[in-house]
């Protein structure tokens, strides 16, 4: 069967990998009793895939089949799979593993498992025609289309960051970075009644962020960010800043601009060391919290949000390509990274 592979930095190709069926006609799948066989419909390229392609992802094991943003249909189920999962159902995938033994797992925060292996990063991902997974990692998507399902995972990461920030309706929340993860954080913070400030360097993304719930938009390239934030917050600064870029500049901005006794939530991976005025850690008595991946409850919350049909889905999908066009699309994204929300690969 066909799959997309990143064999080395700057390379992407379509490869043939062994089929999960024992015969060319599609019969004879012999998966484990607890597995579900999925036929991919749409799989999204995310920022970690772009980093892998550019040789900037320190966690990846190459060569790798990328992809962990999944819209699929159940093809077959093993004999031990619960009745709630049936052939023909539209589903998405929880792409993370958890060992059940580390400190994170012991504390119930399986999304931050010390030994996590994410699809498309530490292990081969979903950019292939068929894939078998344990049933626990398969999430029914209700009435959503497979195309929409490919947006669930990145938005759930943003939803989880808002949970980590313990956002309430009295908070002013600034989200730095209006990509898919940042958009998820904007939506979830607005749902909780917070006043949301979207920050980015692209005016088109900022306009879309306001459409998705942000009350204010700040262009960090062309505006005086500090003055604008003081104006919006009556001189206090945002109660919560969610960093969804992964740049030393935006990490420093988050610490510098958050209110006294505020919360800084870190999603983005900075590719280089970041220098801080650590006096702010103490003077402001800050809570600085990491936010990694998402919990199953975050997936369910995103599905419920998307089912309301208020999300401008077509504006979040920059391009849909076939397998043979994926390499060209990735190269174009690498050349203009700021202009892309999501590229979906169509396996139908």
GROMACS .gro file of C-alpha atoms in nm:
model
  348
    1UNK     CA    1   0.000   0.000   0.000
    2UNK     CA    2   0.101   0.364  -0.047
    3UNK     CA    3   0.248   0.587   0.222
    4UNK     CA    4   0.423   0.923   0.246
    5UNK     CA    5   0.770   0.914   0.398
    6UNK     CA    6   1.026   1.173   0.506
    7UNK     CA    7   1.354   0.981   0.458
    8UNK     CA    8   1.588   1.272   0.530
    9UNK     CA    9   1.595   1.649   0.573
   10UNK     CA   10   1.429   1.826   0.281
   11UNK     CA   11   1.302   1.504   0.126
   12UNK     CA   12   0.953   1.361   0.094
   13UNK     CA   13   0.843   1.072  -0.120
   14UNK     CA   14   0.560   0.827  -0.182
   15UNK     CA   15   0.667   0.473  -0.092
   16UNK     CA   16   0.519   0.125  -0.103
   17UNK     CA   17   0.492  -0.045   0.237
   18UNK     CA   18   0.355  -0.390   0.321
   19UNK     CA   19  -0.022  -0.414   0.308
   20UNK     CA   20  -0.216  -0.500   0.622
   21UNK     CA   21  -0.417  -0.745   0.415
   22UNK     CA   22  -0.278  -1.085   0.324
   23UNK     CA   23  -0.439  -1.078  -0.023
   24UNK     CA   24  -0.458  -0.807  -0.292
   25UNK     CA   25  -0.838  -0.818  -0.288
   26UNK     CA   26  -0.856  -0.681   0.066
   27UNK     CA   27  -0.916  -1.000   0.261
   28UNK     CA   28  -0.727  -1.165   0.541
   29UNK     CA   29  -0.652  -0.888   0.788
   30UNK     CA   30  -0.502  -1.055   1.092
   31UNK     CA   31  -0.474  -0.777   1.346
   32UNK     CA   32  -0.455  -0.818   1.721
   33UNK     CA   33  -0.787  -0.889   1.895
   34UNK     CA   34  -0.787  -0.541   2.053
   35UNK     CA   35  -0.705  -0.352   1.731
   36UNK     CA   36  -0.911  -0.145   1.491
   37UNK     CA   37  -0.818  -0.129   1.122
   38UNK     CA   38  -0.860   0.224   0.987
   39UNK     CA   39  -0.881   0.339   0.627
   40UNK     CA   40  -0.743   0.690   0.609
   41UNK     CA   41  -0.954   0.956   0.443
   42UNK     CA   42  -0.776   1.282   0.529
   43UNK     CA   43  -0.455   1.335   0.727
   44UNK     CA   44  -0.317   1.678   0.813
   45UNK     CA   45   0.038   1.805   0.801
   46UNK     CA   46   0.122   1.994   1.121
   47UNK     CA   47   0.405   2.211   1.242
   48UNK     CA   48   0.599   1.913   1.376
   49UNK     CA   49   0.590   1.756   1.028
   50UNK     CA   50   0.726   2.078   0.881
   51UNK     CA   51   1.001   2.081   1.146
   52UNK     CA   52   1.085   1.721   1.060
   53UNK     CA   53   1.105   1.808   0.690
   54UNK     CA   54   1.333   2.103   0.770
   55UNK     CA   55   1.556   1.895   0.998
   56UNK     CA   56   1.456   2.094   1.308
   57UNK     CA   57   1.263   1.832   1.504
   58UNK     CA   58   1.494   1.689   1.772
   59UNK     CA   59   1.245   1.423   1.878
   60UNK     CA   60   1.188   1.254   1.543
   61UNK     CA   61   1.326   0.916   1.439
   62UNK     CA   62   1.396   0.923   1.066
   63UNK     CA   63   1.308   0.791   0.817
   64UNK     CA   64   0.950   0.842   0.928
   65UNK     CA   65   0.597   0.827   0.795
   66UNK     CA   66   0.451   1.158   0.919
   67UNK     CA   67   0.098   1.242   1.025
   68UNK     CA   68  -0.111   1.233   1.340
   69UNK     CA   69  -0.409   1.454   1.253
   70UNK     CA   70  -0.654   1.195   1.133
   71UNK     CA   71  -0.992   1.165   0.972
   72UNK     CA   72  -1.057   0.796   0.902
   73UNK     CA   73  -1.325   0.531   0.863
   74UNK     CA   74  -1.322   0.201   1.051
   75UNK     CA   75  -1.254  -0.083   0.810
   76UNK     CA   76  -1.252  -0.382   1.047
   77UNK     CA   77  -1.238  -0.450   1.420
   78UNK     CA   78  -1.075  -0.721   1.628
   79UNK     CA   79  -1.283  -0.964   1.830
   80UNK     CA   80  -1.208  -0.790   2.163
   81UNK     CA   81  -1.303  -0.441   2.041
   82UNK     CA   82  -1.610  -0.295   2.221
   83UNK     CA   83  -1.937  -0.285   2.028
   84UNK     CA   84  -1.931   0.095   2.023
   85UNK     CA   85  -1.671   0.082   1.745
   86UNK     CA   86  -1.809  -0.058   1.421
   87UNK     CA   87  -1.701  -0.074   1.056
   88UNK     CA   88  -1.809   0.232   0.863
   89UNK     CA   89  -1.784   0.474   1.158
   90UNK     CA   90  -1.603   0.805   1.107
   91UNK     CA   91  -1.330   0.845   1.368
   92UNK     CA   92  -1.024   1.037   1.465
   93UNK     CA   93  -0.719   0.914   1.657
   94UNK     CA   94  -0.548   0.992   1.986
   95UNK     CA   95  -0.190   0.972   1.848
   96UNK     CA   96   0.001   0.952   2.177
   97UNK     CA   97   0.116   0.649   2.373
   98UNK     CA   98   0.135   0.620   2.749
   99UNK     CA   99   0.335   0.366   2.947
  100UNK     CA  100   0.112   0.355   3.255
  101UNK     CA  101   0.415   0.344   3.486
  102UNK     CA  102   0.592   0.683   3.482
  103UNK     CA  103   0.517   0.973   3.717
  104UNK     CA  104   0.287   1.143   3.465
  105UNK     CA  105   0.080   0.831   3.408
  106UNK     CA  106   0.069   0.756   3.780
  107UNK     CA  107  -0.074   1.106   3.834
  108UNK     CA  108  -0.338   1.057   3.565
  109UNK     CA  109  -0.177   1.298   3.317
  110UNK     CA  110  -0.117   1.042   3.045
  111UNK     CA  111  -0.085   1.313   2.779
  112UNK     CA  112   0.256   1.399   2.931
  113UNK     CA  113   0.383   1.041   2.957
  114UNK     CA  114   0.759   1.040   3.001
  115UNK     CA  115   0.790   0.767   2.738
  116UNK     CA  116   0.528   0.898   2.493
  117UNK     CA  117   0.569   0.811   2.127
  118UNK     CA  118   0.358   1.030   1.901
  119UNK     CA  119   0.249   0.908   1.560
  120UNK     CA  120   0.467   1.063   1.291
  121UNK     CA  121   0.743   1.161   1.533
  122UNK     CA  122   0.892   0.883   1.746
  123UNK     CA  123   0.703   0.618   1.546
  124UNK     CA  124   0.558   0.594   1.198
  125UNK     CA  125   0.242   0.796   1.153
  126UNK     CA  126  -0.086   0.800   0.966
  127UNK     CA  127   0.013   0.917   0.617
  128UNK     CA  128  -0.075   0.579   0.470
  129UNK     CA  129  -0.377   0.407   0.325
  130UNK     CA  130  -0.444   0.169   0.616
  131UNK     CA  131  -0.340   0.166   0.980
  132UNK     CA  132  -0.416  -0.059   1.278
  133UNK     CA  133  -0.433   0.084   1.629
  134UNK     CA  134  -0.550  -0.032   1.973
  135UNK     CA  135  -0.917   0.048   2.010
  136UNK     CA  136  -0.847   0.276   2.306
  137UNK     CA  137  -0.679   0.522   2.069
  138UNK     CA  138  -0.975   0.543   1.830
  139UNK     CA  139  -1.225   0.823   1.898
  140UNK     CA  140  -1.572   0.823   1.738
  141UNK     CA  141  -1.643   1.157   1.571
  142UNK     CA  142  -2.021   1.153   1.563
  143UNK     CA  143  -2.162   1.323   1.255
  144UNK     CA  144  -1.841   1.504   1.160
  145UNK     CA  145  -1.693   1.442   0.817
  146UNK     CA  146  -1.349   1.277   0.787
  147UNK     CA  147  -1.219   1.604   0.642
  148UNK     CA  148  -1.325   1.796   0.952
  149UNK     CA  149  -1.185   1.522   1.177
  150UNK     CA  150  -0.834   1.605   1.059
  151UNK     CA  151  -0.862   1.934   1.250
  152UNK     CA  152  -0.955   1.781   1.586
  153UNK     CA  153  -0.612   1.688   1.723
  154UNK     CA  154  -0.437   2.026   1.677
  155UNK     CA  155  -0.734   2.215   1.819
  156UNK     CA  156  -0.742   1.978   2.117
  157UNK     CA  157  -0.385   2.081   2.203
  158UNK     CA  158  -0.505   2.440   2.230
  159UNK     CA  159  -0.806   2.333   2.435
  160UNK     CA  160  -0.574   2.150   2.675
  161UNK     CA  161  -0.358   2.461   2.722
  162UNK     CA  162  -0.665   2.655   2.837
  163UNK     CA  163  -0.738   2.381   3.090
  164UNK     CA  164  -0.379   2.401   3.215
  165UNK     CA  165  -0.428   2.777   3.257
  166UNK     CA  166  -0.747   2.724   3.461
  167UNK     CA  167  -0.912   3.001   3.260
  168UNK     CA  168  -1.235   3.152   3.395
  169UNK     CA  169  -1.473   3.426   3.287
  170UNK     CA  170  -1.287   3.694   3.484
  171UNK     CA  171  -0.958   3.638   3.298
  172UNK     CA  172  -0.799   3.831   3.015
  173UNK     CA  173  -0.619   3.571   2.803
  174UNK     CA  174  -0.357   3.652   2.541
  175UNK     CA  175  -0.277   3.381   2.288
  176UNK     CA  176   0.051   3.435   2.103
  177UNK     CA  177   0.041   3.257   1.768
  178UNK     CA  178  -0.274   3.209   1.562
  179UNK     CA  179  -0.196   2.878   1.396
  180UNK     CA  180  -0.426   2.581   1.446
  181UNK     CA  181  -0.316   2.517   1.805
  182UNK     CA  182  -0.346   2.884   1.894
  183UNK     CA  183  -0.690   2.898   1.733
  184UNK     CA  184  -0.796   2.609   1.953
  185UNK     CA  185  -0.682   2.802   2.259
  186UNK     CA  186  -0.871   3.111   2.143
  187UNK     CA  187  -1.192   2.915   2.093
  188UNK     CA  188  -1.171   2.739   2.430
  189UNK     CA  189  -1.083   3.054   2.626
  190UNK     CA  190  -1.374   3.239   2.465
  191UNK     CA  191  -1.604   2.947   2.545
  192UNK     CA  192  -1.508   2.984   2.911
  193UNK     CA  193  -1.610   3.350   2.905
  194UNK     CA  194  -1.262   3.502   2.909
  195UNK     CA  195  -1.170   3.818   2.721
  196UNK     CA  196  -0.929   3.694   2.455
  197UNK     CA  197  -0.646   3.884   2.288
  198UNK     CA  198  -0.503   3.724   1.973
  199UNK     CA  199  -0.142   3.807   1.885
  200UNK     CA  200   0.032   3.725   1.559
  201UNK     CA  201   0.235   3.886   1.280
  202UNK     CA  202  -0.022   3.812   1.008
  203UNK     CA  203  -0.329   4.033   0.976
  204UNK     CA  204  -0.531   3.766   0.795
  205UNK     CA  205  -0.480   3.520   1.080
  206UNK     CA  206  -0.570   3.789   1.330
  207UNK     CA  207  -0.894   3.864   1.147
  208UNK     CA  208  -0.984   3.495   1.154
  209UNK     CA  209  -0.893   3.478   1.524
  210UNK     CA  210  -1.149   3.751   1.593
  211UNK     CA  211  -1.405   3.555   1.393
  212UNK     CA  212  -1.334   3.257   1.620
  213UNK     CA  213  -1.377   3.443   1.948
  214UNK     CA  214  -1.093   3.689   2.011
  215UNK     CA  215  -1.212   4.029   2.133
  216UNK     CA  216  -0.888   4.201   2.037
  217UNK     CA  217  -0.614   4.148   1.779
  218UNK     CA  218  -0.254   4.266   1.819
  219UNK     CA  219   0.000   4.256   1.538
  220UNK     CA  220   0.327   4.198   1.724
  221UNK     CA  221   0.530   4.305   1.419
  222UNK     CA  222   0.374   4.644   1.356
  223UNK     CA  223   0.230   4.752   1.694
  224UNK     CA  224   0.372   4.854   2.031
  225UNK     CA  225   0.266   4.536   2.209
  226UNK     CA  226   0.333   4.660   2.562
  227UNK     CA  227   0.137   4.983   2.518
  228UNK     CA  228  -0.151   4.807   2.347
  229UNK     CA  229  -0.182   4.545   2.621
  230UNK     CA  230  -0.177   4.805   2.896
  231UNK     CA  231  -0.452   4.992   2.715
  232UNK     CA  232  -0.669   4.681   2.673
  233UNK     CA  233  -0.622   4.564   3.033
  234UNK     CA  234  -0.643   4.903   3.209
  235UNK     CA  235  -0.275   4.884   3.296
  236UNK     CA  236  -0.272   4.536   3.452
  237UNK     CA  237  -0.153   4.312   3.169
  238UNK     CA  238  -0.318   3.982   3.068
  239UNK     CA  239  -0.398   3.738   3.347
  240UNK     CA  240  -0.296   3.446   3.123
  241UNK     CA  241  -0.060   3.432   2.827
  242UNK     CA  242  -0.050   3.117   2.615
  243UNK     CA  243   0.266   3.084   2.406
  244UNK     CA  244   0.184   2.885   2.091
  245UNK     CA  245   0.477   2.980   1.867
  246UNK     CA  246   0.797   2.837   2.011
  247UNK     CA  247   1.024   3.139   1.961
  248UNK     CA  248   1.262   3.297   2.212
  249UNK     CA  249   1.103   3.635   2.134
  250UNK     CA  250   0.751   3.518   2.214
  251UNK     CA  251   0.860   3.330   2.525
  252UNK     CA  252   1.021   3.648   2.656
  253UNK     CA  253   0.714   3.849   2.558
  254UNK     CA  254   0.492   3.615   2.758
  255UNK     CA  255   0.696   3.656   3.077
  256UNK     CA  256   0.742   4.030   3.032
  257UNK     CA  257   0.380   4.115   2.951
  258UNK     CA  258   0.177   3.885   3.176
  259UNK     CA  259   0.016   4.048   3.479
  260UNK     CA  260   0.155   4.018   3.828
  261UNK     CA  261   0.052   3.677   3.970
  262UNK     CA  262  -0.040   3.572   3.616
  263UNK     CA  263  -0.007   3.237   3.443
  264UNK     CA  264   0.219   3.166   3.145
  265UNK     CA  265   0.135   2.850   2.952
  266UNK     CA  266   0.404   2.711   2.722
  267UNK     CA  267   0.301   2.500   2.422
  268UNK     CA  268   0.560   2.584   2.157
  269UNK     CA  269   0.904   2.422   2.150
  270UNK     CA  270   1.176   2.685   2.115
  271UNK     CA  271   1.451   2.557   1.887
  272UNK     CA  272   1.724   2.751   2.073
  273UNK     CA  273   1.794   2.852   2.432
  274UNK     CA  274   1.583   3.132   2.578
  275UNK     CA  275   1.722   3.400   2.814
  276UNK     CA  276   1.490   3.547   3.076
  277UNK     CA  277   1.494   3.827   3.330
  278UNK     CA  278   1.425   3.579   3.607
  279UNK     CA  279   1.339   3.861   3.849
  280UNK     CA  280   0.991   3.859   3.692
  281UNK     CA  281   0.945   3.498   3.796
  282UNK     CA  282   0.978   3.609   4.159
  283UNK     CA  283   0.847   3.966   4.153
  284UNK     CA  284   0.531   3.871   3.969
  285UNK     CA  285   0.501   3.537   4.152
  286UNK     CA  286   0.427   3.376   3.818
  287UNK     CA  287   0.286   3.034   3.745
  288UNK     CA  288   0.477   2.907   3.442
  289UNK     CA  289   0.327   2.583   3.318
  290UNK     CA  290   0.401   2.352   3.031
  291UNK     CA  291   0.117   2.213   2.822
  292UNK     CA  292   0.176   1.898   2.624
  293UNK     CA  293  -0.052   1.717   2.380
  294UNK     CA  294  -0.414   1.670   2.496
  295UNK     CA  295  -0.635   1.459   2.717
  296UNK     CA  296  -0.922   1.246   2.583
  297UNK     CA  297  -1.162   1.500   2.734
  298UNK     CA  298  -1.005   1.770   2.517
  299UNK     CA  299  -1.075   1.564   2.205
  300UNK     CA  300  -1.438   1.524   2.310
  301UNK     CA  301  -1.470   1.897   2.375
  302UNK     CA  302  -1.335   1.984   2.028
  303UNK     CA  303  -1.572   1.736   1.865
  304UNK     CA  304  -1.865   1.896   2.046
  305UNK     CA  305  -1.748   2.242   1.934
  306UNK     CA  306  -1.714   2.135   1.571
  307UNK     CA  307  -2.055   1.968   1.577
  308UNK     CA  308  -2.212   2.310   1.640
  309UNK     CA  309  -2.107   2.407   1.285
  310UNK     CA  310  -1.993   2.756   1.390
  311UNK     CA  311  -1.625   2.698   1.308
  312UNK     CA  312  -1.506   2.845   0.974
  313UNK     CA  313  -1.356   2.512   0.870
  314UNK     CA  314  -1.291   2.606   0.507
  315UNK     CA  315  -1.076   2.898   0.617
  316UNK     CA  316  -0.865   2.671   0.839
  317UNK     CA  317  -0.787   2.429   0.557
  318UNK     CA  318  -0.535   2.601   0.333
  319UNK     CA  319  -0.505   2.322   0.078
  320UNK     CA  320  -0.608   1.964   0.009
  321UNK     CA  321  -0.366   1.753  -0.197
  322UNK     CA  322  -0.330   1.397  -0.319
  323UNK     CA  323  -0.035   1.177  -0.221
  324UNK     CA  324   0.161   1.263  -0.532
  325UNK     CA  325   0.128   1.636  -0.461
  326UNK     CA  326   0.233   1.620  -0.096
  327UNK     CA  327   0.605   1.682  -0.148
  328UNK     CA  328   0.542   1.993  -0.355
  329UNK     CA  329   0.290   2.122  -0.100
  330UNK     CA  330   0.538   2.070   0.185
  331UNK     CA  331   0.812   2.253  -0.003
  332UNK     CA  332   0.580   2.546  -0.068
  333UNK     CA  333   0.483   2.552   0.299
  334UNK     CA  334   0.850   2.557   0.397
  335UNK     CA  335   0.900   2.860   0.174
  336UNK     CA  336   0.600   3.050   0.321
  337UNK     CA  337   0.532   2.901   0.665
  338UNK     CA  338   0.329   3.197   0.791
  339UNK     CA  339   0.060   3.166   0.524
  340UNK     CA  340  -0.060   2.812   0.599
  341UNK     CA  341  -0.306   2.681   0.857
  342UNK     CA  342  -0.343   2.320   0.751
  343UNK     CA  343  -0.257   2.111   0.447
  344UNK     CA  344  -0.463   1.793   0.426
  345UNK     CA  345  -0.364   1.487   0.227
  346UNK     CA  346  -0.664   1.322   0.059
  347UNK     CA  347  -0.645   0.940   0.070
  348UNK     CA  348  -0.994   0.881  -0.071
   0.00000   0.00000   0.00000
